Amino acid sequence: MPWSEAVTPVRMRRVAVVVPHAALRDTLVRIAEAGCVELDRVEEAVPGPAARRLQRLEGRPEPTPPGTRGVPQAADEAPALALTAPDLDLLERRRSLGLLAGEAQLEERTQGAVLRGEVAALAGWCPAAEVPRVARRLAPAGGALVPLRTPPGTDPPTLLRSAPSASFTPLVTTYGTPPYADFDPSWPAGITYVAMFGIMFGDVGHGALLLGGALALRLGRPRGLARFSRLWPFLAGAGLAAMLAGAAYGEFFGPTGVLPVLWLSPLRSPARLLAAAVVFGAGLLAVANAAGAVNRWREGGPGKALYASSGCAGLLFFLGLGLSAAGLALHRSAAAVLGAALALAGLGLVAVGLYRSTAAGFAGLAETGVRLFDVVVRAATNTVSFARLAAFGLTHAALADLVWRGTTGLAGWGAAGAAGAVVVFVVGTAASLALEALVACVQALRLEFYEIFSRLFETEGRPFRPWHVPSAAADAETEVTGCSPG
């Protein structure tokens, strides 16, 4: 897959389903089986016969047969569609809630059809790569899937790719649905997240335990967590990042001396670690601002990209601020002056963009001033916020050091001391690993959402929700494989 496709949502096509009216039901059943088309819905759909029967059954207490008191009945049935129009009265008498629910959904979609003589048509969205397959599926019923031009001013729904970044996609969807015009940051966000986790959880031994847990999850062990198996690359990445950071710190279940310090020891050089974390964070924010500029261009053209605080203007201000700070720190006056000039130029562009979005006049100037002050404060606080990477890295190292000191202190007191040392090491390592892993997960997520994603996204898109209901015979479901674009 080309990298340009890997970082963009699945390409969508506006489509029309055209079918003879007599074959509308068969065609809709085939669309529901495919699970790849999102049909336009009627805003105020009138409940049909199946929907009314379903409402009566859901509001009617179900008689409990002798010997089954407390056992849940058919209320939990999943929706399904009969291949041919069923007898709704018979379904109601049998309490076939799944089939009635499927028929109710079919009735709702049918209401969205436009009738012209003997022909019915419905509009919707479908992944572009799936259009030929769905069209072939509809052909035996006499239906056709016709690609249409996207209506002006209409944003297609967003579908993030299911592979290979499925493990990282929840990071993005938990924050929100990216607009269709924006790029899909799943891969970059996942890599950034595990890198920040590793900095805060830097220990070769602890990282190896996480890596082992990822391999067990990949193999479906323990079985109770098998439903999370698709997240194993995420856990493996976090473990690998922790091992790399631990090698740089010389940490192996704490400062045991097993590994040499390749870069710095957190407890001996906290100031250097704090400074490095802030510089690392500034680099991430610059990249996020650059990506935000690309998104603003795709959303509203070059004008929006130029003046937005999360676009080129904000990037110029942030880079100028960083250059000026570096010049002052390194005693390079020329770099400091150049950086200040760039920062002022960027801030001026941001001010122009903010003023253009106001009602003008004195009120517009006042609003621009307040929002401009917020831009400056956010740039500083967001950058300093990355110091928490070092702070929690120091906390992790301190806890591991405490466990190791307790272990070595007991080990010299004979057999009883050795046994106590083992208990202290195992229990202390387990407790610190669980606590610090939770803290690192939460703090990395906080930095990802509030510092990085706030620069990438200004608006929220609409998720792609294809209609998928498996077909069934009168009394048994038939398993159907839906689409998996990307």
CSV table of C-alpha atoms in Angstrom, one decimal, residues 52-376:
chain,number,residue,atom,x,y,z
A,52,ARG,CA,-45.0,-1.6,15.5
A,53,ARG,CA,-45.0,-5.4,16.2
A,54,LEU,CA,-41.5,-5.1,17.7
A,55,GLN,CA,-42.6,-2.2,19.9
A,56,ARG,CA,-45.5,-4.2,21.2
A,57,LEU,CA,-43.3,-7.2,22.0
A,58,GLU,CA,-40.7,-5.2,23.7
A,59,GLY,CA,-43.3,-3.5,25.8
A,60,ARG,CA,-45.1,-6.7,26.6
A,61,PRO,CA,-43.9,-9.0,29.5
A,62,GLU,CA,-42.9,-12.3,28.2
A,63,PRO,CA,-44.5,-15.4,29.8
A,64,THR,CA,-41.9,-17.4,31.6
A,65,PRO,CA,-42.2,-21.2,30.9
A,66,PRO,CA,-42.1,-23.5,34.0
A,67,GLY,CA,-38.5,-24.2,35.1
A,68,THR,CA,-36.9,-21.2,33.3
A,69,ARG,CA,-37.6,-18.4,35.8
A,70,GLY,CA,-34.9,-15.8,35.6
A,71,VAL,CA,-33.5,-17.1,32.3
A,72,PRO,CA,-33.3,-14.4,29.6
A,73,GLN,CA,-35.5,-15.1,26.6
A,74,ALA,CA,-35.3,-13.9,23.0
A,75,ALA,CA,-35.0,-10.2,23.8
A,76,ASP,CA,-31.2,-10.4,23.2
A,77,GLU,CA,-31.6,-11.8,19.6
A,78,ALA,CA,-29.4,-10.0,17.1
A,79,PRO,CA,-31.2,-8.4,14.1
A,80,ALA,CA,-31.5,-10.8,11.0
A,81,LEU,CA,-33.3,-10.7,7.7
A,82,ALA,CA,-35.3,-13.4,6.1
A,83,LEU,CA,-34.5,-14.1,2.5
A,84,THR,CA,-38.1,-13.7,1.5
A,85,ALA,CA,-40.9,-11.6,3.0
A,86,PRO,CA,-41.9,-13.4,6.3
A,87,ASP,CA,-45.3,-13.6,7.9
A,88,LEU,CA,-45.1,-10.8,10.5
A,89,ASP,CA,-48.0,-12.1,12.5
A,90,LEU,CA,-46.3,-15.5,12.8
A,91,LEU,CA,-43.0,-13.8,13.8
A,92,GLU,CA,-44.9,-11.9,16.5
A,93,ARG,CA,-46.6,-15.0,17.9
A,94,ARG,CA,-43.2,-16.8,18.0
A,95,ARG,CA,-41.5,-13.7,19.6
A,96,SER,CA,-38.9,-13.7,16.8
A,97,LEU,CA,-37.4,-10.4,17.9
A,98,GLY,CA,-34.3,-10.7,15.8
A,99,LEU,CA,-36.2,-11.2,12.5
A,100,LEU,CA,-38.7,-8.5,13.5
A,101,ALA,CA,-35.8,-6.1,14.2
A,102,GLY,CA,-34.2,-6.8,10.8
A,103,GLU,CA,-37.5,-6.3,9.1
A,104,ALA,CA,-38.0,-3.0,10.9
A,105,GLN,CA,-34.6,-1.8,9.7
A,106,LEU,CA,-35.5,-2.9,6.2
A,107,GLU,CA,-38.8,-0.9,6.4
A,108,GLU,CA,-36.9,2.2,7.5
A,109,ARG,CA,-34.4,1.9,4.5
A,110,THR,CA,-37.3,1.3,2.1
A,111,GLN,CA,-38.9,4.6,3.2
A,112,GLY,CA,-35.8,6.4,1.9
A,113,ALA,CA,-36.3,5.0,-1.7
A,114,VAL,CA,-37.4,7.4,-4.5
A,115,LEU,CA,-40.0,5.8,-6.8
A,116,ARG,CA,-40.3,6.6,-10.5
A,117,GLY,CA,-42.7,4.4,-12.2
A,118,GLU,CA,-41.5,0.8,-11.8
A,119,VAL,CA,-38.0,1.9,-10.7
A,120,ALA,CA,-36.8,2.6,-7.1
A,121,ALA,CA,-33.5,4.4,-6.2
A,122,LEU,CA,-31.7,4.9,-2.9
A,123,ALA,CA,-28.6,7.1,-2.3
A,124,GLY,CA,-25.7,6.4,0.0
A,125,TRP,CA,-22.0,6.0,0.5
A,126,CYS,CA,-19.7,3.1,-0.2
A,127,PRO,CA,-15.9,2.6,-0.1
A,128,ALA,CA,-14.6,3.1,-3.6
A,129,ALA,CA,-12.7,-0.2,-3.6
A,130,GLU,CA,-15.8,-2.1,-2.7
A,131,VAL,CA,-18.1,-0.6,-5.4
A,132,PRO,CA,-17.4,-3.3,-8.0
A,133,ARG,CA,-17.9,-6.2,-5.6
A,134,VAL,CA,-21.2,-4.8,-4.2
A,135,ALA,CA,-22.4,-4.1,-7.8
A,136,ARG,CA,-21.7,-7.7,-8.7
A,137,ARG,CA,-23.6,-8.8,-5.6
A,138,LEU,CA,-26.7,-6.8,-6.6
A,139,ALA,CA,-26.7,-7.8,-10.3
A,140,PRO,CA,-28.6,-11.1,-9.9
A,141,ALA,CA,-31.5,-9.3,-8.2
A,142,GLY,CA,-31.7,-6.8,-11.1
A,143,GLY,CA,-30.1,-4.0,-9.0
A,144,ALA,CA,-27.3,-1.6,-10.1
A,145,LEU,CA,-24.8,0.3,-8.0
A,146,VAL,CA,-24.2,3.6,-9.8
A,147,PRO,CA,-21.3,5.9,-8.8
A,148,LEU,CA,-22.3,9.5,-8.4
A,149,ARG,CA,-20.4,12.8,-8.1
A,150,THR,CA,-20.1,14.0,-4.6
A,151,PRO,CA,-22.6,16.9,-4.0
A,152,PRO,CA,-20.9,20.3,-3.5
A,153,GLY,CA,-20.6,21.1,0.2
A,154,THR,CA,-21.1,17.5,1.3
A,155,ASP,CA,-18.4,15.8,3.4
A,156,PRO,CA,-18.2,12.0,2.9
A,157,PRO,CA,-18.2,9.9,6.1
A,158,THR,CA,-14.9,8.9,7.4
A,159,LEU,CA,-13.7,5.3,7.5
A,160,LEU,CA,-10.2,4.7,9.0
A,161,ARG,CA,-8.3,1.8,7.5
A,162,SER,CA,-8.6,-1.6,9.2
A,163,ALA,CA,-5.0,-2.6,8.5
A,164,PRO,CA,-2.2,-2.4,9.2
A,165,SER,CA,-2.8,0.3,11.8
A,166,ALA,CA,-5.8,-1.3,13.5
A,167,SER,CA,-4.0,-1.5,16.8
A,168,PHE,CA,-3.4,2.3,16.8
A,169,THR,CA,-6.8,3.4,15.4
A,170,PRO,CA,-8.5,3.4,18.8
A,171,LEU,CA,-6.1,6.2,19.9
A,172,VAL,CA,-7.7,8.4,17.2
A,173,THR,CA,-11.3,7.3,17.4
A,174,THR,CA,-11.4,7.8,21.2
A,175,TYR,CA,-10.5,11.4,20.6
A,176,GLY,CA,-13.0,11.8,17.8
A,177,THR,CA,-13.6,11.0,14.1
A,178,PRO,CA,-11.2,12.9,11.8
A,179,PRO,CA,-12.9,14.9,9.0
A,180,TYR,CA,-12.8,13.0,5.7
A,181,ALA,CA,-10.5,15.7,4.2
A,182,ASP,CA,-7.9,15.3,6.9
A,183,PHE,CA,-5.2,12.6,7.0
A,184,ASP,CA,-5.4,9.5,9.2
A,185,PRO,CA,-2.9,9.9,12.0
A,186,SER,CA,-3.2,6.4,13.4
A,187,TRP,CA,0.3,5.2,12.6
A,188,PRO,CA,2.1,8.5,13.6
A,189,ALA,CA,-0.1,8.7,16.7
A,190,GLY,CA,0.7,5.1,17.7
A,191,ILE,CA,4.4,5.5,17.3
A,192,THR,CA,4.4,8.8,19.2
A,193,TYR,CA,2.4,7.2,22.0
A,194,VAL,CA,4.6,4.2,22.5
A,195,ALA,CA,7.7,6.5,22.4
A,196,MET,CA,6.3,8.7,25.1
A,197,PHE,CA,5.3,5.6,27.1
A,198,GLY,CA,8.9,4.3,26.8
A,199,ILE,CA,10.4,7.5,28.1
A,200,MET,CA,8.3,7.3,31.2
A,201,PHE,CA,8.6,3.6,31.6
A,202,GLY,CA,12.2,3.1,30.7
A,203,ASP,CA,13.4,-0.2,32.0
A,204,VAL,CA,14.7,-3.2,30.0
A,205,GLY,CA,13.3,-5.7,32.4
A,206,HIS,CA,9.9,-4.1,32.7
A,207,GLY,CA,9.7,-3.6,29.0
A,208,ALA,CA,10.6,-7.2,28.4
A,209,LEU,CA,7.7,-8.3,30.6
A,210,LEU,CA,5.3,-6.1,28.5
A,211,LEU,CA,6.8,-7.6,25.4
A,212,GLY,CA,6.2,-11.1,26.8
A,213,GLY,CA,2.6,-10.1,27.6
A,214,ALA,CA,2.1,-8.9,24.0
A,215,LEU,CA,3.3,-12.3,22.7
A,216,ALA,CA,0.9,-14.1,25.0
A,217,LEU,CA,-1.9,-11.9,23.9
A,218,ARG,CA,-1.0,-12.7,20.3
A,219,LEU,CA,-1.3,-16.4,21.1
A,220,GLY,CA,-4.7,-15.9,22.7
A,221,ARG,CA,-3.5,-16.3,26.3
A,222,PRO,CA,-5.1,-15.9,28.7
A,223,ARG,CA,-8.4,-16.8,27.0
A,224,GLY,CA,-10.3,-14.3,29.0
A,225,LEU,CA,-8.5,-11.5,27.1
A,226,ALA,CA,-8.6,-13.1,23.7
A,227,ARG,CA,-11.0,-10.3,22.5
A,228,PHE,CA,-8.1,-7.8,22.9
A,229,SER,CA,-5.7,-9.9,20.8
A,230,ARG,CA,-5.7,-7.4,18.0
A,231,LEU,CA,-4.0,-4.9,20.3
A,232,TRP,CA,-0.9,-7.0,20.8
A,233,PRO,CA,1.2,-4.9,18.4
A,234,PHE,CA,0.3,-1.8,20.5
A,235,LEU,CA,1.5,-3.6,23.7
A,236,ALA,CA,4.6,-5.0,21.9
A,237,GLY,CA,5.5,-1.5,20.7
A,238,ALA,CA,5.2,-0.1,24.2
A,239,GLY,CA,7.4,-2.8,25.6
A,240,LEU,CA,10.0,-2.3,22.9
A,241,ALA,CA,10.1,1.4,23.5
A,242,ALA,CA,10.5,0.9,27.3
A,243,MET,CA,13.4,-1.5,26.6
A,244,LEU,CA,15.2,1.0,24.3
A,245,ALA,CA,14.7,3.8,26.9
A,246,GLY,CA,15.8,1.5,29.7
A,247,ALA,CA,19.0,0.6,27.7
A,248,ALA,CA,19.7,4.4,27.4
A,249,TYR,CA,19.1,4.8,31.2
A,250,GLY,CA,21.0,1.7,32.2
A,251,GLU,CA,17.9,0.4,34.0
A,252,PHE,CA,17.2,-3.4,34.3
A,253,PHE,CA,14.6,-3.9,37.0
A,254,GLY,CA,16.1,-0.7,38.5
A,255,PRO,CA,19.7,0.4,38.8
A,256,THR,CA,21.0,-3.1,39.3
A,257,GLY,CA,24.3,-2.5,37.5
A,258,VAL,CA,23.5,-5.3,35.0
A,259,LEU,CA,23.5,-2.8,32.1
A,260,PRO,CA,25.8,0.2,31.5
A,261,VAL,CA,24.4,3.7,31.2
A,262,LEU,CA,24.4,4.5,27.5
A,263,TRP,CA,23.0,8.1,27.8
A,264,LEU,CA,22.1,9.2,31.3
A,265,SER,CA,20.9,7.9,34.6
A,266,PRO,CA,17.5,9.5,35.4
A,267,LEU,CA,18.3,9.8,39.2
A,268,ARG,CA,21.8,11.3,38.6
A,269,SER,CA,20.9,13.7,35.8
A,270,PRO,CA,17.3,14.8,36.3
A,271,ALA,CA,17.9,18.3,34.9
A,272,ARG,CA,19.3,16.9,31.6
A,273,LEU,CA,16.3,14.5,31.4
A,274,LEU,CA,13.8,17.3,31.9
A,275,ALA,CA,15.5,19.5,29.3
A,276,ALA,CA,15.6,16.6,26.8
A,277,ALA,CA,11.9,15.9,27.4
A,278,VAL,CA,10.9,19.5,26.7
A,279,VAL,CA,13.0,19.6,23.5
A,280,PHE,CA,11.5,16.3,22.4
A,281,GLY,CA,8.0,17.7,23.1
A,282,ALA,CA,8.8,20.9,21.1
A,283,GLY,CA,9.8,18.7,18.1
A,284,LEU,CA,6.5,16.8,18.3
A,285,LEU,CA,4.5,20.0,18.5
A,286,ALA,CA,6.3,21.4,15.5
A,287,VAL,CA,5.5,18.2,13.5
A,288,ALA,CA,1.9,18.4,14.7
A,289,ASN,CA,1.6,22.0,13.6
A,290,ALA,CA,3.0,21.1,10.2
A,291,ALA,CA,0.5,18.3,9.9
A,292,GLY,CA,-2.2,20.7,11.0
A,293,ALA,CA,-1.2,23.1,8.2
A,294,VAL,CA,-1.7,20.2,5.7
A,295,ASN,CA,-5.2,19.5,7.2
A,296,ARG,CA,-6.2,23.2,7.1
A,297,TRP,CA,-5.2,23.3,3.4
A,298,ARG,CA,-7.2,20.2,2.6
A,299,GLU,CA,-10.2,21.6,4.6
A,300,GLY,CA,-10.3,25.2,3.3
A,301,GLY,CA,-7.6,25.9,0.9
A,302,PRO,CA,-4.3,27.9,1.1
A,303,GLY,CA,-6.0,30.9,2.9
A,304,LYS,CA,-7.1,28.9,5.9
A,305,ALA,CA,-3.7,27.0,6.0
A,306,LEU,CA,-1.8,30.3,6.0
A,307,TYR,CA,-3.6,32.2,8.8
A,308,ALA,CA,-4.7,29.4,11.1
A,309,SER,CA,-3.1,29.1,14.5
A,310,SER,CA,-2.8,25.4,13.8
A,311,GLY,CA,-1.5,26.1,10.3
A,312,CYS,CA,1.4,27.8,8.7
A,313,ALA,CA,1.1,31.0,10.8
A,314,GLY,CA,1.1,29.0,14.0
A,315,LEU,CA,4.0,26.8,12.8
A,316,LEU,CA,6.1,30.0,11.9
A,317,PHE,CA,5.4,31.4,15.4
A,318,PHE,CA,6.3,28.2,17.1
A,319,LEU,CA,9.5,27.7,15.1
A,320,GLY,CA,10.5,31.3,15.6
A,321,LEU,CA,9.9,30.9,19.4
A,322,GLY,CA,12.0,27.8,19.5
A,323,LEU,CA,14.9,29.4,17.5
A,324,SER,CA,14.9,32.4,19.8
A,325,ALA,CA,14.9,30.2,22.9
A,326,ALA,CA,17.8,28.1,21.5
A,327,GLY,CA,19.7,31.3,20.6
A,328,LEU,CA,19.4,32.6,24.1
A,329,ALA,CA,20.4,29.3,25.6
A,330,LEU,CA,23.4,28.9,23.4
A,331,HIS,CA,24.3,32.6,23.6
A,332,ARG,CA,23.8,33.2,19.9
A,333,SER,CA,22.3,36.6,19.6
A,334,ALA,CA,21.8,36.5,15.8
A,335,ALA,CA,19.7,33.3,16.1
A,336,ALA,CA,17.7,34.8,19.0
A,337,VAL,CA,16.9,37.9,17.0
A,338,LEU,CA,16.0,36.0,13.8
A,339,GLY,CA,13.8,33.7,15.9
A,340,ALA,CA,12.0,36.6,17.5
A,341,ALA,CA,11.4,38.2,14.1
A,342,LEU,CA,9.9,34.9,12.8
A,343,ALA,CA,7.8,34.5,15.9
A,344,LEU,CA,6.4,38.1,15.5
A,345,ALA,CA,5.7,37.5,11.8
A,346,GLY,CA,3.8,34.3,12.6
A,347,LEU,CA,1.9,35.9,15.4
A,348,GLY,CA,0.9,38.7,13.1
A,349,LEU,CA,-0.5,36.2,10.5
A,350,VAL,CA,-2.4,34.5,13.3
A,351,ALA,CA,-3.8,37.8,14.4
A,352,VAL,CA,-5.0,38.5,10.8
A,353,GLY,CA,-6.7,35.1,10.7
A,354,LEU,CA,-8.4,35.6,14.0
A,355,TYR,CA,-9.6,39.1,13.2
A,356,ARG,CA,-11.1,37.9,9.9
A,357,SER,CA,-13.3,35.5,11.8
A,358,THR,CA,-14.8,38.2,14.1
A,359,ALA,CA,-17.4,40.8,13.5
A,360,ALA,CA,-14.7,43.5,13.0
A,361,GLY,CA,-14.6,46.8,14.8
A,362,PHE,CA,-13.5,47.3,18.4
A,363,ALA,CA,-15.2,44.2,19.6
A,364,GLY,CA,-13.3,42.2,16.9
A,365,LEU,CA,-10.0,43.7,18.0
A,366,ALA,CA,-10.7,42.9,21.7
A,367,GLU,CA,-11.7,39.3,20.8
A,368,THR,CA,-8.6,39.0,18.6
A,369,GLY,CA,-6.4,40.2,21.5
A,370,VAL,CA,-7.8,37.7,23.9
A,371,ARG,CA,-7.5,34.8,21.5
A,372,LEU,CA,-4.0,35.9,20.5
A,373,PHE,CA,-2.9,35.8,24.2
A,374,ASP,CA,-4.4,32.3,24.5
A,375,VAL,CA,-2.3,31.2,21.5
A,376,VAL,CA,0.9,32.5,23.1
